[in-house]
Amino acid sequence: MKAMIFDRPGLPLRAAERDIPECGAEQVLLKVSACGVCRTDLHIVDGELTEPKPGLIPGHEIVGRVVAKGASVERFAIGQRLGVPWLGQTCGRCRYCLGGRENLCDQARFTGYTLDGGYAEYAAADQNYCFALPENYADAEAAPLLCAGLIGHRALVAAGDAEIVGVYGFGAAAHIISQVMVWQGRTCYAFTKPGDDAGQRFARQLGAAWAGDSDSAPPRAMDAAILFAPVGALLPQALRHTVKGGRVVCAGIHMSEIPAFPYSILWGERSVQSIANLTRQDGEAFFEIAPRAGVRTSVETFALGDANLALAGLRAGRIQGAAVLTMPD
């Protein structure tokens, strides 16, 4: 099969031929039709996540159809369309797994990082960590839901019942979860890189009540803020515009250094929370909500061999919505 391989930071992904994976007893083999290009992939390629599998095939927003399955697979049928997310495996025995927080499992393995992912024509995945996908999304449209959507949903849940929610970084996750906010009757404020007029127009088209530069003050103080942009300096900026008792949620897996800030902007029972990975329950909940909320994804598609172009576009902020690799039939 054709695949794109990560060798080490500083090098572009390398096109290569790999053997089609064999199924373990609990695994399904998918013929990949689409795989989202996530900012986490950039963190891997840029060396900010430092423990990838050697000879890694990146990609953790995988959509494909089952073409083979292991002896113990009973959940899914040949030909069924599935999605594969970031969380690829957990131990099932630790305090986190037993306590409903499998996203924090110390033995967890992750698709496209410690397990081979979907920048390839085929991918194998544990049946227990795959999702059946809503039928009203085409393959490329469904791919961003598997990380941008899931992490966005978990971050929004962490924001509680906040009425006014600010979103910093209007990329793949924000463009999905802002639609859920509008459906829920919340007010969404969107913050983009200074001068990103196109991104601000895009946010308003998706229902944001206000959109402006990340260094601007919103029209009103926010009940909560979600940071999708991996920029540590935005955390104190968000705190300054959050009401007492409000929360700032950091939704990325990596963030640049957070600068020192005065205690006064945290005081007043404001809180800061990070979001780590996802649980399977998150996925089931979000895939039930997304169609009812009328969530649509805006995607720019690239051929598998153009994965480096997609990553470059994401790094430069040129992607509106989400980038997705698509495979020929």
XYZ file of C-alpha atoms in Angstrom:
329
model
C 0.000 0.000 0.000
C 1.006 3.637 -0.416
C 1.767 5.501 2.796
C 3.388 8.702 4.027
C 6.118 8.099 6.605
C 7.472 10.352 9.355
C 11.198 9.749 9.859
C 12.284 12.608 12.109
C 11.585 16.292 12.807
C 12.821 18.665 10.155
C 12.213 16.264 7.285
C 9.112 16.195 5.107
C 6.958 13.088 5.222
C 8.289 10.425 2.866
C 6.144 8.561 0.337
C 6.731 4.808 0.590
C 5.275 1.383 -0.094
C 4.317 -0.558 3.038
C 2.782 -3.970 3.566
C -0.946 -3.871 4.191
C -1.399 -4.396 7.967
C -2.590 -7.752 9.236
C -5.502 -7.860 11.689
C -5.008 -8.907 15.265
C -7.868 -10.768 16.931
C -9.570 -7.521 18.059
C -8.714 -5.450 15.010
C -10.491 -4.367 11.869
C -8.658 -3.554 8.654
C -9.987 -0.462 6.930
C -9.549 0.639 3.363
C -9.003 4.317 4.094
C -11.112 6.792 2.147
C -10.210 9.976 4.044
C -7.942 11.112 6.863
C -8.021 14.516 8.481
C -4.854 16.578 8.872
C -4.789 17.773 12.471
C -2.629 20.292 14.312
C -1.452 17.375 16.453
C 0.121 15.939 13.301
C 2.040 19.206 12.991
C 3.214 18.917 16.600
C 4.605 15.470 15.730
C 6.233 16.530 12.465
C 7.719 19.632 14.094
C 9.169 17.620 16.979
C 6.989 19.115 19.715
C 5.580 15.679 20.582
C 8.714 13.692 21.181
C 7.853 9.983 21.433
C 6.363 8.870 18.108
C 6.532 5.292 16.910
C 9.627 4.743 14.723
C 8.727 4.866 11.037
C 5.358 6.325 11.936
C 2.401 6.639 9.569
C 0.659 9.756 10.974
C -3.040 10.547 10.941
C -5.781 10.033 13.533
C -8.991 11.222 11.888
C -9.511 8.116 9.773
C -12.606 7.225 7.776
C -12.714 3.905 5.954
C -14.615 0.707 5.277
C -13.960 -2.674 6.855
C -12.307 -5.064 4.399
C -11.095 -7.671 6.917
C -11.459 -8.352 10.613
C -9.882 -10.393 13.359
C -11.310 -13.574 14.825
C -12.796 -11.792 17.868
C -14.411 -8.877 16.048
C -18.180 -8.875 16.489
C -19.085 -5.178 16.637
C -18.672 -4.411 12.947
C -19.339 -6.047 9.588
C -17.363 -6.244 6.360
C -18.160 -3.180 4.277
C -19.235 -1.045 7.239
C -17.946 2.533 7.373
C -16.034 3.389 10.557
C -14.090 6.239 12.079
C -10.833 5.876 13.999
C -9.885 8.599 16.523
C -6.729 9.605 18.418
C -7.356 7.254 21.359
C -6.351 3.875 20.002
C -6.052 1.639 23.051
C -6.097 1.743 26.862
C -5.264 -0.787 29.574
C -8.800 -1.035 30.957
C -7.466 -1.802 34.458
C -5.953 1.359 35.947
C -7.659 3.865 38.251
C -8.365 6.141 35.299
C -9.906 3.488 33.074
C -11.994 2.068 35.928
C -13.056 5.556 36.982
C -14.426 6.599 33.589
C -11.362 8.670 32.687
C -9.675 6.385 30.183
C -8.338 9.446 28.374
C -5.809 9.741 31.221
C -4.632 6.095 31.101
C -0.839 5.940 31.515
C -0.678 2.955 29.148
C -2.821 4.510 26.422
C -1.711 4.241 22.816
C -2.593 6.825 20.221
C -3.463 6.529 16.550
C -0.973 8.277 14.296
C 1.533 8.716 17.143
C 2.325 5.486 18.997
C 0.228 3.431 16.551
C 0.311 3.754 12.777
C -2.430 5.989 11.465
C -4.343 6.907 8.348
C -1.913 8.672 6.011
C -2.074 5.440 4.020
C -4.378 3.405 1.832
C -5.133 0.910 4.633
C -5.138 1.090 8.431
C -5.727 -1.439 11.204
C -7.507 -0.419 14.402
C -8.859 -1.985 17.582
C -12.596 -2.569 17.154
C -13.253 -1.303 20.667
C -11.942 2.181 19.824
C -13.705 2.706 16.499
C -16.964 4.530 15.881
C -19.819 3.975 13.478
C -20.299 7.335 11.763
C -23.488 9.289 11.034
C -24.557 8.566 7.467
C -25.315 12.181 6.566
C -21.610 13.068 6.303
C -19.510 12.260 3.261
C -16.168 10.622 4.030
C -14.081 13.798 3.808
C -16.685 15.753 5.796
C -16.708 13.129 8.557
C -12.929 12.986 9.050
C -12.522 16.249 11.058
C -15.276 15.176 13.430
C -12.980 12.444 14.754
C -10.590 14.801 16.538
C -11.463 18.434 15.932
C -15.088 17.618 16.694
C -14.459 15.285 19.603
C -11.901 17.454 21.369
C -14.015 20.539 20.700
C -17.009 18.800 22.248
C -15.039 17.719 25.324
C -13.725 21.262 25.722
C -17.216 22.742 25.447
C -18.531 20.306 28.058
C -15.651 21.394 30.328
C -16.825 24.999 29.929
C -20.004 24.028 31.770
C -23.168 26.018 31.261
C -21.328 29.182 30.178
C -23.608 31.437 28.145
C -20.909 33.552 26.463
C -17.974 31.449 25.281
C -14.869 32.858 23.625
C -12.958 30.674 21.190
C -9.296 31.474 20.528
C -8.021 30.061 17.230
C -10.776 29.595 14.652
C -9.527 26.444 12.945
C -10.899 22.950 12.517
C -12.162 22.412 16.076
C -13.603 25.898 16.537
C -15.460 25.894 13.230
C -17.232 22.701 14.308
C -17.955 23.454 17.937
C -19.125 27.025 17.265
C -22.025 25.481 15.353
C -22.902 23.364 18.386
C -22.787 26.497 20.576
C -25.232 28.314 18.315
C -27.547 25.301 18.290
C -27.441 25.232 22.095
C -28.376 28.908 22.252
C -24.987 30.116 23.528
C -23.159 33.225 22.352
C -19.863 32.551 20.576
C -17.063 35.116 20.375
C -14.323 34.138 17.907
C -10.713 35.308 18.207
C -8.276 34.916 15.313
C -4.731 35.979 14.538
C -4.591 39.771 14.301
C -5.611 40.915 10.850
C -7.197 37.620 9.768
C -10.242 39.225 8.188
C -11.118 36.087 6.201
C -11.094 33.948 9.338
C -13.291 36.451 11.147
C -15.786 36.521 8.276
C -15.822 32.717 8.308
C -16.563 32.703 12.041
C -19.454 35.118 11.623
C -20.847 33.000 8.777
C -20.951 30.056 11.184
C -22.888 32.022 13.781
C -20.299 33.794 15.918
C -21.919 36.879 17.437
C -18.585 38.712 17.319
C -15.210 38.008 15.723
C -11.999 39.937 16.205
C -8.246 39.856 16.752
C -6.881 37.716 19.581
C -5.404 40.780 21.253
C -8.771 42.601 21.247
C -11.316 42.898 24.029
C -14.685 41.247 23.300
C -17.928 43.229 23.526
C -18.716 41.716 26.934
C -16.831 39.708 29.527
C -17.013 35.987 28.792
C -18.326 33.224 31.029
C -15.724 30.838 29.610
C -13.032 30.703 26.970
C -11.614 27.786 24.990
C -8.062 27.960 23.653
C -7.579 25.913 20.494
C -4.579 27.960 19.357
C -1.397 26.462 20.908
C -0.176 29.889 22.058
C 0.570 30.179 25.764
C 0.361 33.977 25.739
C -3.363 33.690 25.013
C -4.108 32.163 28.413
C -3.636 35.352 30.477
C -5.297 37.288 27.649
C -8.386 35.074 27.972
C -8.366 35.282 31.771
C -8.488 39.085 31.576
C -11.761 38.880 29.659
C -13.421 36.147 31.728
C -15.926 36.856 34.496
C -15.345 35.860 38.106
C -16.107 32.179 38.505
C -15.396 31.639 34.796
C -13.135 29.046 33.246
C -10.431 29.016 30.590
C -10.148 25.636 28.872
C -6.904 24.734 27.088
C -7.875 22.225 24.418
C -4.553 21.514 22.682
C -2.142 18.657 23.312
C 0.805 21.065 23.139
C 1.147 24.753 23.926
C 3.986 27.234 23.868
C 5.233 28.522 27.200
C 2.681 30.388 29.285
C 4.076 33.739 30.432
C 3.914 34.919 34.032
C 0.723 36.781 34.853
C -0.644 38.611 37.889
C -2.703 36.640 40.362
C -5.401 39.302 40.141
C -6.627 37.979 36.770
C -6.993 34.454 38.193
C -8.477 35.577 41.504
C -12.238 35.596 41.838
C -12.528 31.815 41.534
C -11.586 31.779 37.891
C -10.102 28.441 36.844
C -7.880 27.001 34.148
C -8.351 23.457 32.840
C -6.585 21.388 30.217
C -8.233 18.827 27.972
C -6.335 15.570 27.462
C -7.315 13.216 24.664
C -10.877 11.889 24.644
C -12.980 9.023 25.907
C -15.135 6.702 23.870
C -18.129 8.131 25.697
C -17.183 11.562 24.298
C -17.376 10.103 20.818
C -20.744 8.442 21.287
C -22.180 11.654 22.746
C -20.797 13.918 20.031
C -21.856 11.714 17.110
C -25.380 11.775 18.491
C -25.320 15.577 18.811
C -23.583 16.594 15.564
C -26.368 15.662 13.099
C -29.082 17.113 15.344
C -27.132 20.355 15.656
C -26.784 20.552 11.873
C -22.987 20.576 12.102
C -21.326 20.860 8.711
C -17.582 20.731 8.157
C -15.704 22.945 5.732
C -12.849 20.927 4.242
C -10.020 21.434 1.788
C -8.985 18.101 0.285
C -5.533 16.913 -0.744
C -4.268 13.720 -2.342
C -2.315 11.367 -0.065
C 0.937 12.265 -1.786
C 0.308 15.936 -1.055
C 0.292 15.467 2.720
C 3.258 17.819 3.108
C 1.365 20.548 1.254
C -1.596 20.088 3.578
C 0.649 20.320 6.643
C 2.348 23.423 5.263
C -1.014 25.064 4.648
C -2.111 24.270 8.178
C 1.149 25.596 9.645
C 0.781 28.846 7.705
C -2.870 29.311 8.664
C -4.066 29.016 5.069
C -6.689 26.310 5.722
C -10.221 27.514 6.312
C -11.928 24.802 8.327
C -10.044 21.524 8.054
C -7.569 19.847 5.690
C -8.328 16.265 4.672
C -6.363 13.688 2.703
C -8.506 11.623 0.348
C -7.677 8.303 -1.287
C -8.698 7.097 -4.741
C -11.498 4.526 -4.877
